[in-house]
GROMACS .gro file of C-alpha atoms in nm:
model
  233
    1MET     CA    1   1.850  -0.359  -0.665
    2SER     CA    2   1.780  -0.476  -1.008
    3LEU     CA    3   1.381  -0.518  -1.086
    4ARG     CA    4   1.413  -0.500  -1.428
    5ASN     CA    5   1.109  -0.684  -1.626
    6LYS     CA    6   0.948  -0.833  -1.322
    7ILE     CA    7   0.575  -0.707  -1.179
    8ALA     CA    8   0.471  -0.575  -0.960
    9ILE     CA    9   0.105  -0.447  -0.845
   10ILE     CA   10   0.020  -0.128  -0.673
   11THR     CA   11  -0.323  -0.042  -0.527
   12GLY     CA   12  -0.422   0.367  -0.516
   13CYS     CA   13  -0.167   0.406  -0.795
   14SER     CA   14  -0.314   0.730  -0.895
   15SER     CA   15  -0.186   0.960  -0.644
   16GLY     CA   16   0.060   1.028  -0.373
   17ILE     CA   17   0.265   0.710  -0.218
   18GLY     CA   18   0.123   0.505  -0.464
   19LEU     CA   19   0.213   0.684  -0.777
   20ALA     CA   20   0.538   0.785  -0.651
   21THR     CA   21   0.612   0.442  -0.603
   22THR     CA   22   0.445   0.344  -0.943
   23LYS     CA   23   0.711   0.606  -1.092
   24TYR     CA   24   0.970   0.525  -0.929
   25LEU     CA   25   0.955   0.114  -1.022
   26LEU     CA   26   0.882   0.208  -1.384
   27SER     CA   27   1.239   0.414  -1.360
   28LYS     CA   28   1.402   0.072  -1.266
   29ASP     CA   29   1.273  -0.120  -1.587
   30CYS     CA   30   1.009  -0.286  -1.301
   31LYS     CA   31   0.635  -0.375  -1.492
   32VAL     CA   32   0.367  -0.221  -1.308
   33ILE     CA   33  -0.009  -0.311  -1.311
   34GLY     CA   34  -0.154  -0.039  -1.164
   35ILE     CA   35  -0.498  -0.026  -0.975
   36SER     CA   36  -0.718   0.308  -0.892
   37ARG     CA   37  -0.997   0.477  -0.870
   38ARG     CA   38  -0.905   0.742  -1.140
   39ILE     CA   39  -0.818   0.681  -1.471
   40LEU     CA   40  -0.375   0.662  -1.476
   41ASN     CA   41  -0.226   0.733  -1.806
   42LEU     CA   42   0.142   0.708  -1.763
   43ARG     CA   43   0.318   0.712  -2.128
   44ASN     CA   44   0.526   0.387  -2.046
   45LYS     CA   45   0.553   0.030  -2.221
   46LYS     CA   46   0.569  -0.137  -1.909
   47PHE     CA   47   0.271   0.030  -1.771
   48LYS     CA   48  -0.105  -0.120  -1.750
   49HIS     CA   49  -0.394   0.042  -1.525
   50PHE     CA   50  -0.724  -0.105  -1.408
   51LYS     CA   51  -0.947   0.156  -1.314
   52ILE     CA   52  -1.133  -0.053  -0.984
   53ASP     CA   53  -1.303   0.152  -0.675
   54PHE     CA   54  -1.233   0.016  -0.350
   55GLU     CA   55  -1.540   0.159  -0.208
   56SER     CA   56  -1.762  -0.028  -0.409
   57ASP     CA   57  -1.875  -0.384  -0.434
   58GLU     CA   58  -1.665  -0.421  -0.785
   59ASN     CA   59  -1.461  -0.732  -0.741
   60PHE     CA   60  -1.126  -0.782  -0.916
   61SER     CA   61  -1.218  -1.020  -1.196
   62GLU     CA   62  -1.142  -0.782  -1.511
   63LEU     CA   63  -0.796  -0.765  -1.293
   64ILE     CA   64  -0.793  -1.177  -1.235
   65ASN     CA   65  -0.907  -1.261  -1.613
   66TYR     CA   66  -0.579  -1.027  -1.718
   67LEU     CA   67  -0.327  -1.219  -1.537
   68LYS     CA   68  -0.486  -1.563  -1.638
   69LYS     CA   69  -0.561  -1.469  -2.011
   70ARG     CA   70  -0.187  -1.451  -2.036
   71ASN     CA   71  -0.018  -1.650  -1.799
   72ILE     CA   72   0.103  -1.323  -1.570
   73LYS     CA   73   0.263  -1.410  -1.283
   74ILE     CA   74   0.368  -1.112  -1.069
   75ASN     CA   75   0.704  -1.095  -0.830
   76PHE     CA   76   0.544  -0.795  -0.582
   77LEU     CA   77   0.221  -0.665  -0.483
   78LEU     CA   78   0.201  -0.293  -0.299
   79ASN     CA   79  -0.119  -0.241  -0.063
   80ASN     CA   80  -0.135   0.086  -0.110
   81ALA     CA   81  -0.534   0.221  -0.151
   82GLY     CA   82  -0.693   0.428   0.153
   83ILE     CA   83  -0.931   0.656   0.258
   84ASN     CA   84  -0.939   0.842   0.641
   85LEU     CA   85  -1.299   1.042   0.683
   86PRO     CA   86  -1.191   1.225   0.996
   87ASN     CA   87  -1.366   1.313   1.281
   88GLN     CA   88  -1.432   1.252   1.632
   89PHE     CA   89  -1.526   0.903   1.801
   90ASN     CA   90  -1.884   1.009   1.879
   91LYS     CA   91  -1.974   1.133   1.550
   92ILE     CA   92  -1.812   0.843   1.331
   93SER     CA   93  -2.132   0.760   1.131
   94LYS     CA   94  -2.178   0.368   1.038
   95ASN     CA   95  -2.115   0.386   0.677
   96ASP     CA   96  -1.778   0.595   0.725
   97TYR     CA   97  -1.672   0.311   0.908
   98ASN     CA   98  -1.732   0.078   0.678
   99LYS     CA   99  -1.584   0.321   0.399
  100VAL     CA  100  -1.264   0.324   0.585
  101LEU     CA  101  -1.244  -0.070   0.684
  102LYS     CA  102  -1.344  -0.164   0.346
  103VAL     CA  103  -1.105   0.038   0.134
  104ASN     CA  104  -0.840  -0.001   0.400
  105LEU     CA  105  -0.848  -0.360   0.543
  106HIS     CA  106  -1.095  -0.601   0.312
  107SER     CA  107  -0.972  -0.498   0.029
  108PRO     CA  108  -0.616  -0.546   0.048
  109PHE     CA  109  -0.737  -0.831   0.236
  110PHE     CA  110  -0.948  -1.016  -0.045
  111LEU     CA  111  -0.701  -0.873  -0.290
  112THR     CA  112  -0.474  -1.071  -0.171
  113GLN     CA  113  -0.620  -1.400  -0.142
  114LYS     CA  114  -0.739  -1.389  -0.517
  115LEU     CA  115  -0.330  -1.290  -0.683
  116ILE     CA  116  -0.222  -1.698  -0.424
  117LYS     CA  117  -0.203  -1.877  -0.756
  118TYR     CA  118  -0.049  -1.540  -0.966
  119PHE     CA  119   0.276  -1.477  -0.688
  120ARG     CA  120   0.538  -1.615  -0.825
  121SER     CA  121   0.810  -1.781  -0.512
  122ASN     CA  122   1.102  -1.545  -0.383
  123GLY     CA  123   0.852  -1.243  -0.413
  124SER     CA  124   0.767  -0.939  -0.201
  125ILE     CA  125   0.440  -0.803  -0.072
  126VAL     CA  126   0.420  -0.500   0.100
  127ASN     CA  127   0.111  -0.336   0.286
  128ILE     CA  128   0.084   0.043   0.340
  129SER     CA  129   0.024   0.095   0.734
  130SER     CA  130   0.011   0.410   0.949
  131PHE     CA  131   0.136   0.581   1.227
  132SER     CA  132  -0.241   0.585   1.352
  133ALA     CA  133  -0.184   0.234   1.441
  134ILE     CA  134   0.078   0.355   1.709
  135SER     CA  135  -0.079   0.673   1.821
  136GLY     CA  136  -0.410   0.593   1.772
  137GLY     CA  137  -0.516   0.910   1.613
  138PRO     CA  138  -0.604   1.208   1.796
  139PHE     CA  139  -0.896   1.186   1.542
  140SER     CA  140  -0.986   0.905   1.335
  141SER     CA  141  -1.088   0.536   1.517
  142HIS     CA  142  -1.171   0.394   1.225
  143TYR     CA  143  -0.937   0.439   1.035
  144ALA     CA  144  -0.618   0.369   1.290
  145ILE     CA  145  -0.808   0.029   1.382
  146SER     CA  146  -0.803  -0.036   1.014
  147LYS     CA  147  -0.410   0.038   1.036
  148SER     CA  148  -0.366  -0.155   1.313
  149ALA     CA  149  -0.559  -0.439   1.137
  150ILE     CA  150  -0.292  -0.389   0.816
  151ASP     CA  151   0.017  -0.478   1.078
  152GLY     CA  152  -0.206  -0.803   1.235
  153LEU     CA  153  -0.199  -0.866   0.844
  154THR     CA  154   0.149  -0.825   0.739
  155LYS     CA  155   0.244  -1.078   1.015
  156ASN     CA  156  -0.038  -1.334   0.975
  157LEU     CA  157   0.076  -1.319   0.576
  158ALA     CA  158   0.425  -1.347   0.645
  159ILE     CA  159   0.359  -1.737   0.788
  160TYR     CA  160   0.135  -1.757   0.567
  161PHE     CA  161   0.320  -1.715   0.242
  162SER     CA  162   0.663  -1.854   0.370
  163LYS     CA  163   0.581  -2.190   0.245
  164LYS     CA  164   0.591  -2.008  -0.149
  165LYS     CA  165   0.905  -1.822  -0.002
  166ILE     CA  166   0.729  -1.476  -0.030
  167ARG     CA  167   0.808  -1.200   0.250
  168VAL     CA  168   0.541  -0.959   0.330
  169ASN     CA  169   0.617  -0.686   0.525
  170GLY     CA  170   0.458  -0.359   0.638
  171ILE     CA  171   0.567   0.018   0.616
  172SER     CA  172   0.430   0.304   0.871
  173PRO     CA  173   0.469   0.602   0.697
  174GLY     CA  174   0.465   0.921   0.922
  175LEU     CA  175   0.324   1.250   0.789
  176ILE     CA  176   0.372   1.237   0.395
  177ASN     CA  177   0.330   1.486   0.169
  178THR     CA  178   0.010   1.403   0.037
  179LYS     CA  179  -0.383   1.434  -0.012
  180LEU     CA  180  -0.391   1.211   0.316
  181ALA     CA  181  -0.172   1.419   0.558
  182LYS     CA  182  -0.296   1.793   0.420
  183ASN     CA  183  -0.225   2.053   0.671
  184ALA     CA  184   0.028   1.814   0.817
  185LYS     CA  185   0.266   2.136   0.944
  186LYS     CA  186  -0.064   2.206   1.172
  187HIS     CA  187  -0.123   1.822   1.332
  188PRO     CA  188  -0.030   1.794   1.657
  189PHE     CA  189   0.214   1.518   1.641
  190PHE     CA  190   0.444   1.763   1.379
  191ASN     CA  191   0.632   1.906   1.616
  192ARG     CA  192   0.723   1.552   1.727
  193ILE     CA  193   0.922   1.449   1.414
  194ILE     CA  194   1.292   1.525   1.490
  195LEU     CA  195   1.348   1.548   1.160
  196ARG     CA  196   1.138   1.866   1.177
  197ARG     CA  197   0.984   1.827   0.868
  198ILE     CA  198   0.709   1.634   0.690
  199GLY     CA  199   0.820   1.325   0.458
  200ASN     CA  200   0.810   1.307   0.079
  201ALA     CA  201   0.634   1.077  -0.092
  202ASP     CA  202   0.937   0.918  -0.251
  203GLU     CA  203   1.096   0.886   0.002
  204ILE     CA  204   0.848   0.540   0.097
  205ALA     CA  205   0.811   0.454  -0.259
  206LYS     CA  206   1.211   0.435  -0.218
  207VAL     CA  207   1.171   0.188   0.101
  208VAL     CA  208   0.894   0.036  -0.074
  209HIS     CA  209   1.205  -0.039  -0.349
  210PHE     CA  210   1.407  -0.197  -0.105
  211LEU     CA  211   1.165  -0.425   0.070
  212PHE     CA  212   1.103  -0.542  -0.284
  213SER     CA  213   1.423  -0.605  -0.376
  214ASP     CA  214   1.693  -0.836  -0.299
  215HIS     CA  215   1.869  -0.633  -0.037
  216SER     CA  216   1.608  -0.684   0.252
  217SER     CA  217   1.585  -1.061   0.189
  218TYR     CA  218   1.591  -1.163   0.566
  219ILE     CA  219   1.365  -0.910   0.651
  220ASN     CA  220   0.984  -1.096   0.691
  221GLY     CA  221   0.694  -1.001   0.889
  222GLN     CA  222   0.796  -0.654   0.959
  223THR     CA  223   0.604  -0.312   0.971
  224ILE     CA  224   0.877  -0.027   0.931
  225ASN     CA  225   0.824   0.280   1.069
  226VAL     CA  226   0.904   0.578   0.787
  227ASP     CA  227   0.858   0.898   1.062
  228GLY     CA  228   1.170   1.086   1.083
  229GLY     CA  229   1.153   0.974   1.431
  230MET     CA  230   0.823   1.099   1.513
  231PHE     CA  231   0.795   0.887   1.840
  232LEU     CA  232   1.136   0.897   1.979
  233LYS     CA  233   1.031   1.204   2.253
   0.00000   0.00000   0.00000
C-alpha cells in the first residue's frame, strides 16, 4: 500500500486523529500538507503546515496560492478538523451552534470545493464523521447534526467526484483517546463497546491509510464504523 511521494492534505493536523494520521502517512513516505489553528512543527522535509482557524472567517487563499504557484496536484484529502461544545439541547446558544456547524460542516464543504481543480485522478477523499451521527447524543445536538450532514456529504461527493475517478468515503470513529473524548470511560456508551476499551488515534490513521490506498479501490461512498463494536448490543 505504498503512498510514496503522493500528496495528502490533512485538516486538524495538530492533535488527535489528525496528528496521528499526519505522522503515520509521513512514515509511509507520503507528502503531507497540514492545516490547523495551532502551529505544528514537524522536522520532516515532506511536511508543510498552514495555520488556519476554521472558527474564523479566514478563507483558504494562502493554501490555494501555494498549490497554484507550485503547480501542485494532490492525491488525498482528509477532512478531519472538528470541534464539539457539549451541552443539552435547550442550552445550546446560536453562537455555539454556528461555531460547530462552521468548523465541522461548512469548512470541509468549501475547502473540498476550492480543491477540485487541484486533485489528480484516482485520488481519495476521507471525511471524519462520528458515532454521534448514528446515536444522536446524548448531548450536543449541534455536533450530531454536523456529523450526520458529513455522512450525507460523503455520498454526494462520491457521486460528484466519480467523473474524476476520485473515491470519497467516511470514517465514523467511536470513543477514541483524543481531547474530543475526555473521560471516555465515563461515557454512557462505553459499556456497549464489545472490545471493552476505547480506541487509539493510530487505529483510525491506519484506516485512513487503507482508504487512501489502492487496497480500497472498490470502496466508494461508504462510511466505515471504527468503534470496537459499539452498536452490536
